[in-house]
Amino acid sequence: MDKKRILTVSEKAVPHIKKGDPLLSPISFEEELEFTEGEQVQIVSPVGQFLGEAYLAKQNKGIGWIYSFEQGTDFDSAFFLNQFNQALKKRQALLESNDTDAFRLFNAEGDGIPGLSVDYYAGFAVISWYSEGIYHYKEQIISAFQEIFPFVKGVYEKRRYQQDDDKASGFVYGEKAPSPHYVRENNVLYATYLDEGWMTGIFLDQRHVRRDLMQTYAPGKTVLNTFSYTGAFSVAAAMGGASHTTSVDVANRSLEKTREQFEINGIDPAEHKIHVMDVFDYIQYAKRKAMTFDVIVVDPPSFARTKKRTFSVLKDYGTMIEDLIDISADKGIFILSSNAATYKRKKFRSDLEKAFRNKGIDYSIVKEYGLPEDFATATGSPTSNYLKVFVIQKH
């Protein structure tokens, strides 16, 4: 390849890079960079010390990634083959599992190719591209993927740097998956749709949380699932023996999708409540009706806007929990989650604890979750390790 341009980062960026953080942002450099998408460069310190090999790409986290801390490594087919091969070795236990066939097969910078993730759905894969820069290498990456993962029957892609989700999803090669395509997680079936915009119907990073809800927290209990999306938590709870579940989401599609999840698991959706309404309106409705729930699941989007209100986890999460405490049963369990990388774990925990103190409620943190093992994270990368889940019990 052509000789790489050498870029000098600012002094304040050096410690982050040396700790293993591969993300390059505009403030990593003293001056604004001009570059072509996907350009490979070499990163050095202000005194000329080699720091890493990188490629440049505009995306929502920054303007580039260090892909190797070893000098002379090229971002090419040989590199992609090696990273995929290492990732395959780490997923063998999941690939051989009898009760789960949906998980993350390759996780971006955590597995060595920043800006690229691959999710596995029972024989099929969905590749997510997070910038035009990484998409520049599509042909080489797809070729390497086919060589290392020949058992994948068909591949779809999500171009997550696109603004229009109608154009973001597409079929790449192989056999087309049925629609819906059923996958299994902890012996629970979920209907997925691999070529419908950005979403597929299930968030794979919550696998261990759903397992413990099903096995530990839900049996014999009433469960409220807020921001329920397609009802995955509700179905897991019902399969674990919850006496009743209530799912609440403002999106119209949530009703049909949640019913479908119940039905494919042999559960009559009529025995459970599914509300298409604003979660905050539902909380007030439940208060007026003096309703209480044994288990409350909260997994909101980082930001949401409806006709009535705007919700931001950074500003509104704690207040929402105070309201939910009012509709929780004695010794109620809260499963509280955030996937916002900007909502730091320390601040998240502080906001949750403050909510309980403000209500004068004694509590204990029963368990904490991060990302499951298939969502590998890069050392020193705070944006990689985004998932935070606390299980809190009232006393």
Coordinates of C-alpha atoms in Angstrom, one line a residue:
M1 CA 0.0 0.0 0.0
D2 CA 1.0 3.7 -0.3
K3 CA 3.1 5.1 2.5
K4 CA 1.0 6.2 5.4
R5 CA 0.7 9.7 6.6
I6 CA 2.1 10.3 10.0
L7 CA -0.2 12.2 12.4
T8 CA 0.8 13.8 15.7
V9 CA -1.8 13.7 18.5
S10 CA -2.0 16.3 21.2
E11 CA -0.1 15.7 24.5
K12 CA -3.4 15.2 26.4
A13 CA -4.4 12.3 24.1
V14 CA -1.2 10.3 24.7
P15 CA -2.1 8.9 28.1
H16 CA -5.5 7.6 26.9
I17 CA -3.9 5.9 23.9
K18 CA -1.2 4.3 26.1
K19 CA -3.9 2.9 28.4
G20 CA -5.3 1.1 25.3
D21 CA -8.2 3.5 24.3
P22 CA -8.3 3.1 20.5
L23 CA -10.7 6.0 19.8
L24 CA -9.5 9.1 18.0
S25 CA -11.7 12.2 18.4
P26 CA -11.3 15.8 17.1
I27 CA -9.8 16.8 20.4
S28 CA -7.1 14.2 19.9
F29 CA -5.4 16.6 17.5
E30 CA -4.3 20.2 17.8
E31 CA -5.8 21.2 14.5
E32 CA -8.8 20.1 12.5
L33 CA -8.0 17.1 10.3
E34 CA -8.8 16.7 6.6
F35 CA -8.9 13.2 5.4
T36 CA -10.5 10.7 3.1
E37 CA -12.8 8.1 4.7
G38 CA -10.9 4.9 5.5
E39 CA -7.4 6.5 5.2
Q40 CA -4.8 4.6 7.0
V41 CA -2.4 6.7 9.1
Q42 CA 0.3 6.2 11.7
I43 CA -0.2 8.0 15.1
V44 CA 2.8 9.4 17.0
S45 CA 3.2 11.5 20.1
P46 CA 4.4 15.2 20.1
V47 CA 7.9 13.9 20.6
G48 CA 7.6 11.4 17.7
Q49 CA 7.0 8.2 19.7
F50 CA 5.0 5.6 17.8
L51 CA 1.6 5.1 19.4
G52 CA -0.5 3.1 16.9
E53 CA -1.7 2.3 13.4
A54 CA -5.1 3.8 12.7
Y55 CA -7.8 4.4 10.1
L56 CA -9.8 7.6 9.9
A57 CA -13.6 7.7 9.7
K58 CA -16.3 10.1 10.8
Q59 CA -18.8 8.4 13.1
N60 CA -20.8 9.3 16.2
K61 CA -18.0 8.5 18.6
G62 CA -15.1 10.3 16.9
I63 CA -13.0 10.6 13.7
G64 CA -11.0 7.4 13.7
W65 CA -9.7 4.3 15.5
I66 CA -6.3 2.8 16.3
Y67 CA -6.6 -0.7 15.0
S68 CA -3.2 -1.9 16.1
F69 CA -0.6 -0.9 18.6
E70 CA 2.1 -2.8 16.7
Q71 CA 4.1 -0.7 14.2
G72 CA 3.9 -1.8 10.5
T73 CA 0.5 -3.5 10.8
D74 CA -1.7 -2.8 7.7
F75 CA -5.5 -2.7 7.7
D76 CA -5.9 -5.4 5.1
S77 CA -7.2 -8.9 4.3
A78 CA -4.5 -10.6 6.4
F79 CA -5.3 -8.5 9.4
F80 CA -9.1 -9.1 9.0
L81 CA -8.5 -12.9 8.7
N82 CA -6.5 -12.9 11.9
Q83 CA -9.0 -10.9 13.9
F84 CA -11.9 -13.1 12.7
N85 CA -10.0 -16.2 13.5
Q86 CA -9.2 -15.1 17.1
A87 CA -12.9 -14.1 17.6
L88 CA -14.1 -17.5 16.4
K89 CA -11.9 -19.3 18.9
K90 CA -13.5 -17.2 21.7
R91 CA -17.0 -18.1 20.6
Q92 CA -16.7 -21.8 20.4
A93 CA -18.7 -22.5 23.6
L94 CA -21.5 -20.4 22.4
L95 CA -21.5 -21.9 18.9
E96 CA -21.7 -25.4 20.6
S97 CA -24.5 -24.4 23.0
N98 CA -27.7 -26.4 23.0
D99 CA -29.9 -23.6 24.5
T100 CA -28.6 -20.4 22.8
D101 CA -28.0 -19.7 19.1
A102 CA -28.1 -15.9 19.1
F103 CA -25.1 -13.8 20.3
R104 CA -22.4 -11.4 19.1
L105 CA -19.9 -13.1 16.9
F106 CA -17.6 -10.2 16.6
N107 CA -17.5 -7.0 18.6
A108 CA -15.7 -4.1 17.0
E109 CA -12.6 -2.8 18.8
G110 CA -13.0 -5.4 21.5
D111 CA -12.2 -8.1 18.8
G112 CA -9.8 -5.9 16.9
I113 CA -11.7 -4.3 14.0
P114 CA -13.1 -1.0 15.3
G115 CA -16.3 0.2 13.7
L116 CA -17.5 -3.3 12.8
S117 CA -19.7 -5.8 14.7
V118 CA -21.3 -9.1 13.7
D119 CA -24.3 -10.6 15.4
Y120 CA -25.2 -14.3 14.9
Y121 CA -28.8 -15.4 14.6
A122 CA -29.2 -19.2 14.4
G123 CA -27.1 -19.8 11.2
F124 CA -27.3 -16.2 9.8
A125 CA -25.3 -13.1 10.5
V126 CA -25.9 -9.4 10.6
I127 CA -22.9 -7.2 10.0
S128 CA -23.0 -3.6 11.3
W129 CA -20.9 -0.9 9.7
Y130 CA -20.5 2.2 11.9
S131 CA -18.8 4.5 9.4
E132 CA -18.3 5.1 5.7
G133 CA -14.6 4.6 6.5
I134 CA -15.0 1.0 7.6
Y135 CA -17.5 0.3 4.8
H136 CA -14.6 1.3 2.4
Y137 CA -13.1 -2.1 3.3
K138 CA -16.3 -4.1 2.8
E139 CA -15.0 -6.3 0.0
Q140 CA -11.9 -7.5 1.9
I141 CA -13.8 -7.9 5.2
I142 CA -16.6 -9.9 3.6
S143 CA -14.1 -12.2 1.9
A144 CA -12.2 -12.8 5.2
F145 CA -15.5 -13.4 7.0
Q146 CA -16.6 -16.0 4.5
E147 CA -13.2 -17.8 4.9
I148 CA -13.3 -17.9 8.7
F149 CA -17.1 -18.4 9.2
P150 CA -18.1 -20.8 6.3
F151 CA -20.9 -22.2 8.4
V152 CA -22.9 -18.9 8.3
K153 CA -25.6 -19.5 5.7
G154 CA -26.5 -16.0 4.9
V155 CA -25.4 -12.4 5.8
Y156 CA -27.2 -9.1 6.1
E157 CA -25.8 -5.7 6.8
K158 CA -26.7 -2.6 8.7
R159 CA -25.1 0.7 7.6
R160 CA -25.4 2.4 10.9
Y161 CA -23.8 5.6 9.8
Q162 CA -26.8 6.2 7.5
Q163 CA -29.5 8.6 8.6
D164 CA -32.3 6.9 6.8
D165 CA -33.0 3.4 8.3
D166 CA -35.1 2.4 5.2
K167 CA -31.8 2.4 3.3
A168 CA -29.6 1.2 6.1
S169 CA -30.4 -2.5 5.9
G170 CA -29.7 -5.0 3.1
F171 CA -28.9 -8.5 2.1
V172 CA -25.2 -9.3 1.3
Y173 CA -24.8 -12.9 0.3
G174 CA -25.8 -16.6 0.8
E175 CA -29.2 -17.9 1.7
K176 CA -31.9 -15.5 2.8
A177 CA -33.3 -15.9 6.3
P178 CA -37.0 -16.6 6.9
S179 CA -39.0 -13.6 8.1
P180 CA -39.6 -14.0 11.0
H181 CA -36.4 -15.9 11.8
Y182 CA -36.7 -17.8 15.2
V183 CA -33.7 -17.8 17.4
R184 CA -33.2 -19.4 20.8
E185 CA -31.7 -17.8 23.9
N186 CA -31.6 -19.8 27.2
N187 CA -34.2 -22.1 25.6
V188 CA -36.6 -19.2 25.0
L189 CA -37.6 -18.5 21.4
Y190 CA -37.5 -15.0 19.9
A191 CA -38.8 -13.9 16.5
T192 CA -36.2 -11.7 14.7
Y193 CA -36.3 -9.8 11.5
L194 CA -32.9 -9.5 9.9
D195 CA -33.8 -7.0 7.1
E196 CA -36.1 -4.5 8.7
G197 CA -34.2 -1.3 9.3
W198 CA -31.7 -1.0 12.1
M199 CA -33.4 -3.2 14.6
T200 CA -33.8 -7.0 14.5
G201 CA -36.2 -7.5 17.4
I202 CA -33.9 -8.4 20.3
F203 CA -31.0 -6.8 22.1
L204 CA -28.4 -9.5 22.4
D205 CA -26.3 -7.8 25.1
Q206 CA -29.1 -8.5 27.8
R207 CA -28.8 -12.3 27.5
H208 CA -27.6 -12.9 31.1
V209 CA -30.0 -10.4 32.5
R210 CA -33.0 -12.1 30.8
R211 CA -31.7 -15.5 32.1
D212 CA -31.6 -14.4 35.7
L213 CA -34.9 -12.7 35.4
M214 CA -36.4 -16.0 34.2
Q215 CA -34.6 -18.2 36.7
T216 CA -34.3 -16.1 39.8
Y217 CA -36.5 -13.0 40.0
A218 CA -39.7 -13.7 38.0
P219 CA -41.0 -17.1 39.3
G220 CA -44.4 -16.5 41.0
K221 CA -44.1 -12.7 40.7
T222 CA -45.9 -9.9 38.8
V223 CA -43.5 -8.2 36.4
L224 CA -43.7 -4.7 34.8
N225 CA -41.6 -4.3 31.7
T226 CA -41.2 -0.6 30.8
F227 CA -39.8 0.5 27.4
S228 CA -40.6 -3.1 26.5
Y229 CA -39.8 -2.9 22.7
T230 CA -40.7 -6.5 21.5
G231 CA -41.3 -7.8 25.0
A232 CA -38.2 -10.0 25.3
F233 CA -38.0 -9.4 29.1
S234 CA -41.7 -10.1 29.5
V235 CA -41.5 -13.4 27.6
A236 CA -38.4 -14.5 29.6
A237 CA -40.3 -13.7 32.8
A238 CA -43.4 -15.6 31.7
M239 CA -41.3 -18.6 30.7
G240 CA -39.7 -18.5 34.1
G241 CA -43.1 -18.7 35.8
A242 CA -44.1 -15.1 36.4
S243 CA -47.7 -15.0 37.6
H244 CA -48.3 -12.1 35.3
T245 CA -46.4 -9.6 33.1
T246 CA -47.3 -6.1 31.9
S247 CA -45.4 -4.7 28.9
V248 CA -45.4 -0.9 28.2
D249 CA -44.0 0.8 25.1
V250 CA -45.1 3.9 23.2
A251 CA -44.3 2.3 19.7
N252 CA -47.3 0.9 17.9
R253 CA -45.3 -2.1 16.7
S254 CA -44.7 -3.2 20.2
L255 CA -48.2 -4.7 20.6
E256 CA -47.9 -7.1 17.6
K257 CA -44.3 -7.9 18.2
T258 CA -44.8 -8.8 21.9
R259 CA -47.9 -10.9 21.1
E260 CA -45.8 -12.8 18.6
Q261 CA -43.0 -13.5 21.1
F262 CA -45.5 -15.0 23.6
E263 CA -47.3 -17.1 20.9
I264 CA -44.1 -18.8 19.5
N265 CA -43.3 -19.9 23.1
G266 CA -46.8 -21.4 23.5
I267 CA -48.0 -18.7 25.9
D268 CA -51.4 -17.0 25.4
P269 CA -50.8 -13.3 25.1
A270 CA -54.3 -12.6 26.3
E271 CA -53.1 -13.8 29.8
H272 CA -50.7 -10.8 29.9
K273 CA -51.1 -7.1 29.5
I274 CA -49.5 -5.2 26.6
H275 CA -50.0 -1.4 26.6
V276 CA -49.1 0.9 23.7
M277 CA -48.6 4.1 25.6
D278 CA -46.1 6.5 27.1
V279 CA -44.3 4.8 30.0
F280 CA -44.6 8.0 32.1
D281 CA -48.4 8.1 31.5
Y282 CA -48.7 4.5 32.4
I283 CA -46.9 5.1 35.7
Q284 CA -49.4 7.8 36.7
Y285 CA -52.2 5.5 35.6
A286 CA -50.9 2.7 37.8
K287 CA -50.6 5.1 40.7
R288 CA -54.2 6.1 40.3
K289 CA -55.3 2.5 40.3
A290 CA -53.1 1.7 43.3
M291 CA -51.3 -1.0 41.3
T292 CA -48.0 -2.6 42.4
F293 CA -45.5 -4.9 40.9
D294 CA -43.1 -7.4 42.4
V295 CA -40.4 -6.9 39.7
I296 CA -39.9 -3.8 37.5
V297 CA -37.6 -3.8 34.5
V298 CA -36.3 -0.5 33.2
D299 CA -34.2 -0.6 30.0
P300 CA -34.9 2.8 28.3
P301 CA -33.3 4.3 25.1
S302 CA -30.7 6.9 25.8
F303 CA -32.9 9.6 24.4
A304 CA -36.6 9.6 23.3
R305 CA -39.1 12.2 22.3
T306 CA -42.9 11.9 22.1
K307 CA -45.5 14.5 21.5
K308 CA -45.8 15.1 25.2
R309 CA -42.2 15.0 26.5
T310 CA -38.5 14.4 25.9
F311 CA -36.6 11.8 27.9
S312 CA -32.9 11.7 28.5
V313 CA -31.2 9.1 30.7
L314 CA -28.7 11.6 31.9
K315 CA -31.3 14.0 33.1
D316 CA -34.4 12.0 33.8
Y317 CA -33.5 8.5 34.9
G318 CA -33.5 9.2 38.7
T319 CA -36.8 11.0 38.7
M320 CA -38.4 8.2 36.7
I321 CA -37.2 5.6 39.3
E322 CA -38.7 7.7 42.1
D323 CA -42.1 7.5 40.3
L324 CA -41.7 3.7 39.8
I325 CA -40.9 3.2 43.5
D326 CA -44.5 4.3 44.1
I327 CA -45.9 1.3 42.2
S328 CA -43.5 -1.3 43.5
A329 CA -44.5 -4.0 45.9
D330 CA -43.0 -4.5 49.4
K331 CA -39.5 -6.0 48.9
G332 CA -39.9 -5.2 45.2
I333 CA -37.1 -5.9 42.8
F334 CA -35.9 -3.4 40.2
I335 CA -33.8 -4.3 37.2
L336 CA -32.4 -1.0 36.1
S337 CA -30.3 -0.7 32.9
S338 CA -28.7 1.9 30.7
N339 CA -26.8 1.4 27.5
A340 CA -25.7 5.0 27.2
A341 CA -21.9 5.2 27.0
T342 CA -22.0 8.8 28.1
Y343 CA -23.9 7.8 31.3
K344 CA -21.0 6.7 33.4
R345 CA -21.4 3.8 35.8
K346 CA -20.6 5.9 38.9
K347 CA -23.1 8.6 38.0
F348 CA -25.7 6.0 37.1
R349 CA -25.4 4.2 40.4
S350 CA -25.4 7.5 42.3
D351 CA -28.6 8.5 40.6
L352 CA -30.3 5.2 41.4
E353 CA -29.3 5.3 45.1
K354 CA -30.3 8.9 45.3
A355 CA -33.8 8.0 44.0
F356 CA -34.3 5.5 46.8
R357 CA -33.0 7.8 49.5
N358 CA -35.3 10.6 48.3
K359 CA -38.2 8.3 48.7
G360 CA -37.0 7.2 52.2
I361 CA -36.7 3.6 51.1
D362 CA -34.1 1.2 52.4
Y363 CA -32.6 -0.9 49.6
S364 CA -29.7 -3.2 48.7
I365 CA -27.9 -3.8 45.4
V366 CA -28.4 -7.5 44.8
K367 CA -26.4 -7.8 41.6
E368 CA -24.6 -5.9 38.9
Y369 CA -24.2 -6.8 35.2
G370 CA -22.0 -5.5 32.4
L371 CA -21.6 -6.8 28.9
P372 CA -21.7 -10.6 28.4
E373 CA -18.5 -12.4 27.3
D374 CA -19.3 -12.2 23.6
F375 CA -19.3 -8.4 23.7
A376 CA -15.6 -8.2 24.1
T377 CA -14.3 -4.7 25.0
A378 CA -11.0 -2.9 24.4
T379 CA -8.7 -2.3 27.3
G380 CA -8.9 1.3 28.3
S381 CA -11.9 2.1 26.2
P382 CA -14.8 3.6 28.2
T383 CA -17.1 3.8 25.2
S384 CA -16.7 0.1 24.5
N385 CA -18.0 -1.1 27.9
Y386 CA -21.3 0.7 27.7
L387 CA -23.9 -1.6 29.4
K388 CA -24.7 -1.0 33.1
V389 CA -27.4 -3.0 34.9
F390 CA -28.2 -2.9 38.6
V391 CA -30.6 -5.2 40.4
I392 CA -31.9 -3.4 43.5
Q393 CA -34.3 -4.7 46.1
K394 CA -36.5 -2.7 48.4
H395 CA -36.4 -3.4 52.2

